[in-house]
């Protein structure tokens, strides 16, 4: 896609994100924190896990940590718009491997939005169910990106539309299974394992197509993740903590992890035309 095509999509994604932000702002203005009272309070709220002050009278208990999730919404909206554009060009022989599988971009974009809304739900309510949704959405985004990596690593496998749908459904089932798995495995183990798996997937695909892939996007994704983890740790440990500041460490975590995940998506998205197809012609196709 050309710059002239991408820029309008970015603008539309920005408008959609701003619209979502306005809706959130109206909800925060109109509703009060009492709406969350029937729900079980999360352990995170009980131990005051994050630096930001818990405004329990407000609908958004943690405003900065809630609104910052709009970063995920923006990236998700943009990827969904890209997927829609890919679908309209489905007959174009010049599409690369990811562009020929728009449903996979829909999956990734949807998981971005799911995380944006799910994490906002948690930081707005500080409830146990909100925390469960937040973590499942986090795992969902990582799993969707890992599925993109697997799809590109096994580039000799060509999926028809029916098999593409089955692929997406399988990933959705795995994400749903992680809802059940999460309480049994601590996120301190599960999330790093998924991050490592995604990073390995990018590195393997880089080795496969190093002339067409950008190592800088891999490095950017990894670096942003490490910086985000460091800032989140400082926020939890209350280092340089100002509970009433608009700028919160966990809010920065949202922005940096969103950027990191978007870099991972771009690693597979920004590639020469049909590089997998060229390699495939020399190795044979698996239908």
PDB file of C-alpha atoms in Angstrom:
ATOM      1  CA  UNK A   1       0.000   0.000   0.000  1.00  0.00           C
ATOM      2  CA  UNK A   2       1.210   3.496  -0.799  1.00  0.00           C
ATOM      3  CA  UNK A   3       1.589   6.407   1.585  1.00  0.00           C
ATOM      4  CA  UNK A   4      -1.356   8.153  -0.057  1.00  0.00           C
ATOM      5  CA  UNK A   5      -3.484   5.117   0.798  1.00  0.00           C
ATOM      6  CA  UNK A   6      -2.217   4.625   4.339  1.00  0.00           C
ATOM      7  CA  UNK A   7      -2.483   8.227   5.559  1.00  0.00           C
ATOM      8  CA  UNK A   8      -6.295   8.410   5.184  1.00  0.00           C
ATOM      9  CA  UNK A   9      -6.571   5.148   7.114  1.00  0.00           C
ATOM     10  CA  UNK A  10      -4.418   6.575   9.901  1.00  0.00           C
ATOM     11  CA  UNK A  11      -6.623   9.665   9.999  1.00  0.00           C
ATOM     12  CA  UNK A  12      -9.783   7.558  10.163  1.00  0.00           C
ATOM     13  CA  UNK A  13      -8.275   5.437  12.939  1.00  0.00           C
ATOM     14  CA  UNK A  14      -7.444   8.617  14.838  1.00  0.00           C
ATOM     15  CA  UNK A  15     -11.009   9.886  14.454  1.00  0.00           C
ATOM     16  CA  UNK A  16     -12.417   6.568  15.658  1.00  0.00           C
ATOM     17  CA  UNK A  17     -10.089   6.651  18.661  1.00  0.00           C
ATOM     18  CA  UNK A  18     -11.038  10.221  19.497  1.00  0.00           C
ATOM     19  CA  UNK A  19     -14.686   9.223  19.217  1.00  0.00           C
ATOM     20  CA  UNK A  20     -14.100   6.372  21.639  1.00  0.00           C
ATOM     21  CA  UNK A  21     -12.321   8.789  23.962  1.00  0.00           C
ATOM     22  CA  UNK A  22     -15.299  11.145  23.890  1.00  0.00           C
ATOM     23  CA  UNK A  23     -17.647   8.268  24.759  1.00  0.00           C
ATOM     24  CA  UNK A  24     -15.404   7.255  27.650  1.00  0.00           C
ATOM     25  CA  UNK A  25     -15.253  10.853  28.856  1.00  0.00           C
ATOM     26  CA  UNK A  26     -19.032  11.165  28.803  1.00  0.00           C
ATOM     27  CA  UNK A  27     -19.390   7.923  30.750  1.00  0.00           C
ATOM     28  CA  UNK A  28     -16.863   9.118  33.326  1.00  0.00           C
ATOM     29  CA  UNK A  29     -18.735  12.414  33.647  1.00  0.00           C
ATOM     30  CA  UNK A  30     -22.225  10.923  33.764  1.00  0.00           C
ATOM     31  CA  UNK A  31     -21.722   7.812  35.897  1.00  0.00           C
ATOM     32  CA  UNK A  32     -20.218   7.449  39.356  1.00  0.00           C
ATOM     33  CA  UNK A  33     -18.026   4.836  40.971  1.00  0.00           C
ATOM     34  CA  UNK A  34     -20.990   3.287  42.756  1.00  0.00           C
ATOM     35  CA  UNK A  35     -21.814   1.337  39.608  1.00  0.00           C
ATOM     36  CA  UNK A  36     -18.886  -1.000  40.337  1.00  0.00           C
ATOM     37  CA  UNK A  37     -19.805  -1.667  43.982  1.00  0.00           C
ATOM     38  CA  UNK A  38     -21.733  -4.929  43.377  1.00  0.00           C
ATOM     39  CA  UNK A  39     -18.619  -6.426  41.766  1.00  0.00           C
ATOM     40  CA  UNK A  40     -15.782  -8.063  43.668  1.00  0.00           C
ATOM     41  CA  UNK A  41     -12.807  -5.772  44.213  1.00  0.00           C
ATOM     42  CA  UNK A  42      -9.591  -7.085  42.691  1.00  0.00           C
ATOM     43  CA  UNK A  43      -6.513  -7.983  44.665  1.00  0.00           C
ATOM     44  CA  UNK A  44      -4.718  -5.242  42.725  1.00  0.00           C
ATOM     45  CA  UNK A  45      -7.006  -2.631  44.277  1.00  0.00           C
ATOM     46  CA  UNK A  46      -6.687  -4.088  47.769  1.00  0.00           C
ATOM     47  CA  UNK A  47      -2.893  -3.924  47.776  1.00  0.00           C
ATOM     48  CA  UNK A  48      -2.805  -0.609  45.843  1.00  0.00           C
ATOM     49  CA  UNK A  49      -0.665  -2.188  43.129  1.00  0.00           C
ATOM     50  CA  UNK A  50      -0.281   0.873  40.918  1.00  0.00           C
ATOM     51  CA  UNK A  51       0.933   4.359  41.707  1.00  0.00           C
ATOM     52  CA  UNK A  52      -2.151   6.219  40.493  1.00  0.00           C
ATOM     53  CA  UNK A  53      -4.600   7.240  43.193  1.00  0.00           C
ATOM     54  CA  UNK A  54      -7.838   5.248  43.215  1.00  0.00           C
ATOM     55  CA  UNK A  55     -10.662   7.760  42.796  1.00  0.00           C
ATOM     56  CA  UNK A  56     -13.365   5.403  44.017  1.00  0.00           C
ATOM     57  CA  UNK A  57     -16.059   8.087  43.662  1.00  0.00           C
ATOM     58  CA  UNK A  58     -15.417   8.324  39.897  1.00  0.00           C
ATOM     59  CA  UNK A  59     -16.606   5.932  37.214  1.00  0.00           C
ATOM     60  CA  UNK A  60     -12.971   5.746  36.121  1.00  0.00           C
ATOM     61  CA  UNK A  61     -11.212   4.853  39.363  1.00  0.00           C
ATOM     62  CA  UNK A  62      -7.814   5.356  37.688  1.00  0.00           C
ATOM     63  CA  UNK A  63      -8.308   7.986  34.947  1.00  0.00           C
ATOM     64  CA  UNK A  64      -4.799   8.044  33.452  1.00  0.00           C
ATOM     65  CA  UNK A  65      -4.446   4.274  33.484  1.00  0.00           C
ATOM     66  CA  UNK A  66      -7.870   4.032  31.837  1.00  0.00           C
ATOM     67  CA  UNK A  67      -7.642   6.650  29.087  1.00  0.00           C
ATOM     68  CA  UNK A  68      -4.146   5.489  28.104  1.00  0.00           C
ATOM     69  CA  UNK A  69      -5.735   2.308  26.752  1.00  0.00           C
ATOM     70  CA  UNK A  70      -6.914   4.374  23.808  1.00  0.00           C
ATOM     71  CA  UNK A  71      -3.448   3.643  22.389  1.00  0.00           C
ATOM     72  CA  UNK A  72      -4.490   0.015  21.888  1.00  0.00           C
ATOM     73  CA  UNK A  73      -7.779   1.140  20.369  1.00  0.00           C
ATOM     74  CA  UNK A  74      -5.944   3.339  17.859  1.00  0.00           C
ATOM     75  CA  UNK A  75      -3.593   0.591  16.705  1.00  0.00           C
ATOM     76  CA  UNK A  76      -6.468  -1.866  16.531  1.00  0.00           C
ATOM     77  CA  UNK A  77      -8.663   0.485  14.518  1.00  0.00           C
ATOM     78  CA  UNK A  78      -5.836   1.130  12.060  1.00  0.00           C
ATOM     79  CA  UNK A  79      -5.147  -2.581  11.563  1.00  0.00           C
ATOM     80  CA  UNK A  80      -8.861  -3.277  11.082  1.00  0.00           C
ATOM     81  CA  UNK A  81      -8.984  -0.574   8.417  1.00  0.00           C
ATOM     82  CA  UNK A  82      -5.950  -2.143   6.755  1.00  0.00           C
ATOM     83  CA  UNK A  83      -7.731  -5.497   6.775  1.00  0.00           C
ATOM     84  CA  UNK A  84     -10.769  -3.938   5.140  1.00  0.00           C
ATOM     85  CA  UNK A  85      -8.560  -2.406   2.456  1.00  0.00           C
ATOM     86  CA  UNK A  86      -6.892  -5.787   1.908  1.00  0.00           C
ATOM     87  CA  UNK A  87     -10.281  -7.431   1.423  1.00  0.00           C
ATOM     88  CA  UNK A  88     -11.197  -4.943  -1.277  1.00  0.00           C
ATOM     89  CA  UNK A  89      -7.996  -5.854  -3.149  1.00  0.00           C
ATOM     90  CA  UNK A  90      -8.349  -9.623  -2.771  1.00  0.00           C
ATOM     91  CA  UNK A  91      -7.907 -10.271  -6.485  1.00  0.00           C
ATOM     92  CA  UNK A  92      -4.626  -8.367  -6.706  1.00  0.00           C
ATOM     93  CA  UNK A  93      -1.747 -10.747  -7.451  1.00  0.00           C
ATOM     94  CA  UNK A  94       0.761  -8.278  -5.984  1.00  0.00           C
ATOM     95  CA  UNK A  95      -0.465  -8.665  -2.404  1.00  0.00           C
ATOM     96  CA  UNK A  96       2.023 -10.042   0.110  1.00  0.00           C
ATOM     97  CA  UNK A  97       1.286 -13.020   2.354  1.00  0.00           C
ATOM     98  CA  UNK A  98      -0.357 -11.080   5.188  1.00  0.00           C
ATOM     99  CA  UNK A  99      -2.360  -8.920   2.794  1.00  0.00           C
ATOM    100  CA  UNK A 100      -3.764 -12.109   1.260  1.00  0.00           C
ATOM    101  CA  UNK A 101      -5.088 -13.140   4.683  1.00  0.00           C
ATOM    102  CA  UNK A 102      -7.182 -10.129   5.805  1.00  0.00           C
ATOM    103  CA  UNK A 103      -9.002 -12.207   8.426  1.00  0.00           C
ATOM    104  CA  UNK A 104      -5.701 -12.563  10.273  1.00  0.00           C
ATOM    105  CA  UNK A 105      -5.338  -8.786  10.407  1.00  0.00           C
ATOM    106  CA  UNK A 106      -8.946  -8.599  11.608  1.00  0.00           C
ATOM    107  CA  UNK A 107      -7.985 -10.994  14.395  1.00  0.00           C
ATOM    108  CA  UNK A 108      -4.966  -8.920  15.424  1.00  0.00           C
ATOM    109  CA  UNK A 109      -6.828  -5.622  15.150  1.00  0.00           C
ATOM    110  CA  UNK A 110      -9.745  -7.039  17.098  1.00  0.00           C
ATOM    111  CA  UNK A 111      -7.405  -8.228  19.842  1.00  0.00           C
ATOM    112  CA  UNK A 112      -5.879  -4.746  20.054  1.00  0.00           C
ATOM    113  CA  UNK A 113      -9.347  -3.256  20.546  1.00  0.00           C
ATOM    114  CA  UNK A 114     -10.271  -6.038  22.976  1.00  0.00           C
ATOM    115  CA  UNK A 115      -7.216  -5.173  25.058  1.00  0.00           C
ATOM    116  CA  UNK A 116      -7.962  -1.453  24.915  1.00  0.00           C
ATOM    117  CA  UNK A 117     -11.519  -1.927  26.135  1.00  0.00           C
ATOM    118  CA  UNK A 118     -10.668  -4.769  28.517  1.00  0.00           C
ATOM    119  CA  UNK A 119      -7.803  -2.966  30.210  1.00  0.00           C
ATOM    120  CA  UNK A 120      -9.891   0.205  30.429  1.00  0.00           C
ATOM    121  CA  UNK A 121     -12.633  -1.840  32.102  1.00  0.00           C
ATOM    122  CA  UNK A 122     -10.162  -3.078  34.695  1.00  0.00           C
ATOM    123  CA  UNK A 123      -8.566   0.270  35.524  1.00  0.00           C
ATOM    124  CA  UNK A 124     -11.952   1.965  35.568  1.00  0.00           C
ATOM    125  CA  UNK A 125     -13.496  -0.579  37.930  1.00  0.00           C
ATOM    126  CA  UNK A 126     -10.536  -2.263  39.672  1.00  0.00           C
ATOM    127  CA  UNK A 127     -12.695  -5.386  39.872  1.00  0.00           C
ATOM    128  CA  UNK A 128     -11.678  -9.031  39.745  1.00  0.00           C
ATOM    129  CA  UNK A 129     -13.655  -9.661  36.569  1.00  0.00           C
ATOM    130  CA  UNK A 130     -12.062  -6.595  35.021  1.00  0.00           C
ATOM    131  CA  UNK A 131      -8.617  -7.947  35.811  1.00  0.00           C
ATOM    132  CA  UNK A 132      -9.520 -11.313  34.273  1.00  0.00           C
ATOM    133  CA  UNK A 133     -10.686  -9.593  31.085  1.00  0.00           C
ATOM    134  CA  UNK A 134      -7.560  -7.426  31.012  1.00  0.00           C
ATOM    135  CA  UNK A 135      -5.208 -10.400  31.255  1.00  0.00           C
ATOM    136  CA  UNK A 136      -7.156 -12.502  28.758  1.00  0.00           C
ATOM    137  CA  UNK A 137      -7.042  -9.623  26.295  1.00  0.00           C
ATOM    138  CA  UNK A 138      -3.290  -9.302  26.859  1.00  0.00           C
ATOM    139  CA  UNK A 139      -2.792 -12.993  26.167  1.00  0.00           C
ATOM    140  CA  UNK A 140      -5.138 -12.722  23.197  1.00  0.00           C
ATOM    141  CA  UNK A 141      -3.063 -10.025  21.531  1.00  0.00           C
ATOM    142  CA  UNK A 142       0.145 -11.988  22.052  1.00  0.00           C
ATOM    143  CA  UNK A 143      -1.432 -15.206  20.760  1.00  0.00           C
ATOM    144  CA  UNK A 144      -2.796 -13.469  17.672  1.00  0.00           C
ATOM    145  CA  UNK A 145       0.653 -12.071  16.865  1.00  0.00           C
ATOM    146  CA  UNK A 146       2.250 -15.466  17.469  1.00  0.00           C
ATOM    147  CA  UNK A 147      -0.257 -16.937  15.022  1.00  0.00           C
ATOM    148  CA  UNK A 148       0.897 -14.358  12.460  1.00  0.00           C
ATOM    149  CA  UNK A 149       4.486 -15.450  13.073  1.00  0.00           C
ATOM    150  CA  UNK A 150       3.636 -19.143  12.664  1.00  0.00           C
ATOM    151  CA  UNK A 151       1.718 -18.393   9.466  1.00  0.00           C
ATOM    152  CA  UNK A 152       4.783 -16.686   8.000  1.00  0.00           C
ATOM    153  CA  UNK A 153       7.341 -19.199   9.243  1.00  0.00           C
ATOM    154  CA  UNK A 154       5.470 -21.995   7.463  1.00  0.00           C
ATOM    155  CA  UNK A 155       5.334 -19.970   4.284  1.00  0.00           C
ATOM    156  CA  UNK A 156       5.046 -23.021   2.040  1.00  0.00           C
ATOM    157  CA  UNK A 157       1.554 -23.670   3.376  1.00  0.00           C
ATOM    158  CA  UNK A 158      -1.053 -21.836   1.345  1.00  0.00           C
ATOM    159  CA  UNK A 159      -4.464 -21.471   2.945  1.00  0.00           C
ATOM    160  CA  UNK A 160      -7.657 -21.140   0.967  1.00  0.00           C
ATOM    161  CA  UNK A 161     -10.443 -18.945   2.434  1.00  0.00           C
ATOM    162  CA  UNK A 162     -12.022 -21.867   4.268  1.00  0.00           C
ATOM    163  CA  UNK A 163      -8.743 -22.849   5.919  1.00  0.00           C
ATOM    164  CA  UNK A 164      -8.037 -19.225   6.758  1.00  0.00           C
ATOM    165  CA  UNK A 165     -11.329 -19.118   8.639  1.00  0.00           C
ATOM    166  CA  UNK A 166     -10.457 -22.345  10.452  1.00  0.00           C
ATOM    167  CA  UNK A 167      -7.056 -20.857  11.385  1.00  0.00           C
ATOM    168  CA  UNK A 168      -8.686 -17.792  12.934  1.00  0.00           C
ATOM    169  CA  UNK A 169     -11.276 -19.891  14.770  1.00  0.00           C
ATOM    170  CA  UNK A 170      -8.545 -22.093  16.245  1.00  0.00           C
ATOM    171  CA  UNK A 171      -6.716 -19.033  17.569  1.00  0.00           C
ATOM    172  CA  UNK A 172      -9.959 -17.733  19.080  1.00  0.00           C
ATOM    173  CA  UNK A 173     -10.506 -21.081  20.800  1.00  0.00           C
ATOM    174  CA  UNK A 174      -6.970 -20.934  22.215  1.00  0.00           C
ATOM    175  CA  UNK A 175      -7.604 -17.402  23.490  1.00  0.00           C
ATOM    176  CA  UNK A 176     -10.797 -18.619  25.147  1.00  0.00           C
ATOM    177  CA  UNK A 177      -8.874 -21.521  26.683  1.00  0.00           C
ATOM    178  CA  UNK A 178      -6.412 -19.050  28.179  1.00  0.00           C
ATOM    179  CA  UNK A 179      -9.338 -17.583  30.127  1.00  0.00           C
ATOM    180  CA  UNK A 180      -9.513 -20.914  31.947  1.00  0.00           C
ATOM    181  CA  UNK A 181      -5.747 -21.399  32.072  1.00  0.00           C
ATOM    182  CA  UNK A 182      -4.838 -17.989  33.488  1.00  0.00           C
ATOM    183  CA  UNK A 183      -5.879 -18.634  37.126  1.00  0.00           C
ATOM    184  CA  UNK A 184      -3.652 -21.722  37.208  1.00  0.00           C
ATOM    185  CA  UNK A 185      -0.508 -20.061  35.876  1.00  0.00           C
ATOM    186  CA  UNK A 186       0.835 -16.737  37.145  1.00  0.00           C
ATOM    187  CA  UNK A 187       1.068 -13.966  34.565  1.00  0.00           C
ATOM    188  CA  UNK A 188       4.684 -13.461  35.647  1.00  0.00           C
ATOM    189  CA  UNK A 189       5.458 -16.748  33.870  1.00  0.00           C
ATOM    190  CA  UNK A 190       2.850 -16.915  31.145  1.00  0.00           C
ATOM    191  CA  UNK A 191       3.284 -13.449  29.652  1.00  0.00           C
ATOM    192  CA  UNK A 192       7.107 -13.587  29.400  1.00  0.00           C
ATOM    193  CA  UNK A 193       6.805 -16.999  27.733  1.00  0.00           C
ATOM    194  CA  UNK A 194       4.478 -15.531  25.103  1.00  0.00           C
ATOM    195  CA  UNK A 195       6.783 -12.549  24.565  1.00  0.00           C
ATOM    196  CA  UNK A 196       9.754 -14.876  24.052  1.00  0.00           C
ATOM    197  CA  UNK A 197       7.734 -17.042  21.650  1.00  0.00           C
ATOM    198  CA  UNK A 198       6.763 -14.018  19.557  1.00  0.00           C
ATOM    199  CA  UNK A 199      10.323 -12.705  19.509  1.00  0.00           C
ATOM    200  CA  UNK A 200      11.659 -16.097  18.424  1.00  0.00           C
ATOM    201  CA  UNK A 201       9.019 -16.217  15.709  1.00  0.00           C
ATOM    202  CA  UNK A 202      10.139 -12.865  14.333  1.00  0.00           C
ATOM    203  CA  UNK A 203      13.803 -13.863  14.461  1.00  0.00           C
ATOM    204  CA  UNK A 204      13.153 -17.164  12.681  1.00  0.00           C
ATOM    205  CA  UNK A 205      11.238 -15.402   9.930  1.00  0.00           C
ATOM    206  CA  UNK A 206      13.976 -12.784   9.687  1.00  0.00           C
ATOM    207  CA  UNK A 207      16.525 -15.535   9.073  1.00  0.00           C
ATOM    208  CA  UNK A 208      14.229 -16.984   6.417  1.00  0.00           C
ATOM    209  CA  UNK A 209      13.797 -13.664   4.593  1.00  0.00           C
ATOM    210  CA  UNK A 210      16.493 -11.380   5.938  1.00  0.00           C
ATOM    211  CA  UNK A 211      16.705  -9.327   2.745  1.00  0.00           C
ATOM    212  CA  UNK A 212      13.020  -8.502   2.869  1.00  0.00           C
ATOM    213  CA  UNK A 213      12.481  -8.167   6.622  1.00  0.00           C
ATOM    214  CA  UNK A 214      13.468  -5.319   8.906  1.00  0.00           C
ATOM    215  CA  UNK A 215      15.616  -6.340  11.852  1.00  0.00           C
ATOM    216  CA  UNK A 216      15.067  -2.849  13.235  1.00  0.00           C
ATOM    217  CA  UNK A 217      11.398  -3.622  13.803  1.00  0.00           C
ATOM    218  CA  UNK A 218      12.356  -6.704  15.817  1.00  0.00           C
ATOM    219  CA  UNK A 219      14.819  -4.679  17.874  1.00  0.00           C
ATOM    220  CA  UNK A 220      12.281  -1.886  18.341  1.00  0.00           C
ATOM    221  CA  UNK A 221       9.634  -4.340  19.524  1.00  0.00           C
ATOM    222  CA  UNK A 222      12.005  -5.962  22.018  1.00  0.00           C
ATOM    223  CA  UNK A 223      13.447  -2.656  23.251  1.00  0.00           C
ATOM    224  CA  UNK A 224      10.011  -1.114  23.766  1.00  0.00           C
ATOM    225  CA  UNK A 225       8.941  -4.185  25.722  1.00  0.00           C
ATOM    226  CA  UNK A 226      11.974  -4.043  28.010  1.00  0.00           C
ATOM    227  CA  UNK A 227      11.518  -0.317  28.622  1.00  0.00           C
ATOM    228  CA  UNK A 228       7.820  -0.860  29.310  1.00  0.00           C
ATOM    229  CA  UNK A 229       8.575  -3.615  31.827  1.00  0.00           C
ATOM    230  CA  UNK A 230      11.105  -1.402  33.591  1.00  0.00           C
ATOM    231  CA  UNK A 231       8.656   1.496  33.831  1.00  0.00           C
ATOM    232  CA  UNK A 232       5.845  -0.774  35.001  1.00  0.00           C
ATOM    233  CA  UNK A 233       8.114  -2.231  37.691  1.00  0.00           C
ATOM    234  CA  UNK A 234       9.019   1.248  38.896  1.00  0.00           C
ATOM    235  CA  UNK A 235       5.326   2.141  38.984  1.00  0.00           C
ATOM    236  CA  UNK A 236       4.463  -0.919  41.076  1.00  0.00           C
ATOM    237  CA  UNK A 237       7.389  -0.245  43.413  1.00  0.00           C
ATOM    238  CA  UNK A 238       6.222   3.394  43.726  1.00  0.00           C
ATOM    239  CA  UNK A 239       9.563   4.781  42.516  1.00  0.00           C
ATOM    240  CA  UNK A 240       9.220   8.459  41.515  1.00  0.00           C
ATOM    241  CA  UNK A 241       5.531   8.003  42.210  1.00  0.00           C
ATOM    242  CA  UNK A 242       3.057  10.889  42.173  1.00  0.00           C
ATOM    243  CA  UNK A 243      -0.423   9.392  42.659  1.00  0.00           C
ATOM    244  CA  UNK A 244      -2.170  12.552  41.427  1.00  0.00           C
ATOM    245  CA  UNK A 245      -0.083  13.156  38.315  1.00  0.00           C
ATOM    246  CA  UNK A 246      -1.620  12.796  34.863  1.00  0.00           C
ATOM    247  CA  UNK A 247       1.574  11.061  33.737  1.00  0.00           C
ATOM    248  CA  UNK A 248       1.553   7.594  35.280  1.00  0.00           C
ATOM    249  CA  UNK A 249       4.066   4.800  34.788  1.00  0.00           C
ATOM    250  CA  UNK A 250       1.410   2.218  34.039  1.00  0.00           C
ATOM    251  CA  UNK A 251      -0.160   4.527  31.465  1.00  0.00           C
ATOM    252  CA  UNK A 252       3.237   4.698  29.744  1.00  0.00           C
ATOM    253  CA  UNK A 253       3.326   0.883  29.900  1.00  0.00           C
ATOM    254  CA  UNK A 254       0.110   0.839  27.867  1.00  0.00           C
ATOM    255  CA  UNK A 255       1.575   3.119  25.211  1.00  0.00           C
ATOM    256  CA  UNK A 256       4.914   1.305  24.944  1.00  0.00           C
ATOM    257  CA  UNK A 257       3.455  -2.205  24.861  1.00  0.00           C
ATOM    258  CA  UNK A 258       0.980  -1.048  22.227  1.00  0.00           C
ATOM    259  CA  UNK A 259       3.846   0.304  20.134  1.00  0.00           C
ATOM    260  CA  UNK A 260       5.852  -2.870  20.693  1.00  0.00           C
ATOM    261  CA  UNK A 261       3.003  -5.078  19.514  1.00  0.00           C
ATOM    262  CA  UNK A 262       2.369  -2.809  16.538  1.00  0.00           C
ATOM    263  CA  UNK A 263       6.049  -3.079  15.559  1.00  0.00           C
ATOM    264  CA  UNK A 264       5.681  -6.860  15.644  1.00  0.00           C
ATOM    265  CA  UNK A 265       2.689  -6.621  13.312  1.00  0.00           C
ATOM    266  CA  UNK A 266       4.555  -4.252  10.990  1.00  0.00           C
ATOM    267  CA  UNK A 267       7.486  -6.670  10.866  1.00  0.00           C
ATOM    268  CA  UNK A 268       5.276  -9.116   8.988  1.00  0.00           C
ATOM    269  CA  UNK A 269       3.228  -6.472   7.196  1.00  0.00           C
ATOM    270  CA  UNK A 270       6.031  -4.411   5.661  1.00  0.00           C
ATOM    271  CA  UNK A 271       7.650  -6.772   3.220  1.00  0.00           C
ATOM    272  CA  UNK A 272       8.459  -7.091  -0.446  1.00  0.00           C
ATOM    273  CA  UNK A 273       5.691  -8.363  -2.660  1.00  0.00           C
ATOM    274  CA  UNK A 274       5.090 -12.113  -2.604  1.00  0.00           C
ATOM    275  CA  UNK A 275       8.490 -13.012  -1.166  1.00  0.00           C
ATOM    276  CA  UNK A 276       7.023 -16.182   0.302  1.00  0.00           C
ATOM    277  CA  UNK A 277       5.548 -17.109  -3.056  1.00  0.00           C
ATOM    278  CA  UNK A 278       8.934 -16.770  -4.712  1.00  0.00           C
ATOM    279  CA  UNK A 279      10.539 -19.021  -2.118  1.00  0.00           C
ATOM    280  CA  UNK A 280       7.597 -21.399  -2.401  1.00  0.00           C
ATOM    281  CA  UNK A 281       8.097 -21.912  -6.116  1.00  0.00           C
ATOM    282  CA  UNK A 282      11.489 -23.405  -5.365  1.00  0.00           C
ATOM    283  CA  UNK A 283      10.340 -25.590  -2.459  1.00  0.00           C
ATOM    284  CA  UNK A 284       6.864 -26.670  -3.522  1.00  0.00           C
ATOM    285  CA  UNK A 285       3.426 -25.936  -2.104  1.00  0.00           C
ATOM    286  CA  UNK A 286       1.463 -27.675   0.594  1.00  0.00           C
ATOM    287  CA  UNK A 287      -2.227 -27.192  -0.156  1.00  0.00           C
TER     288      UNK A 287
END
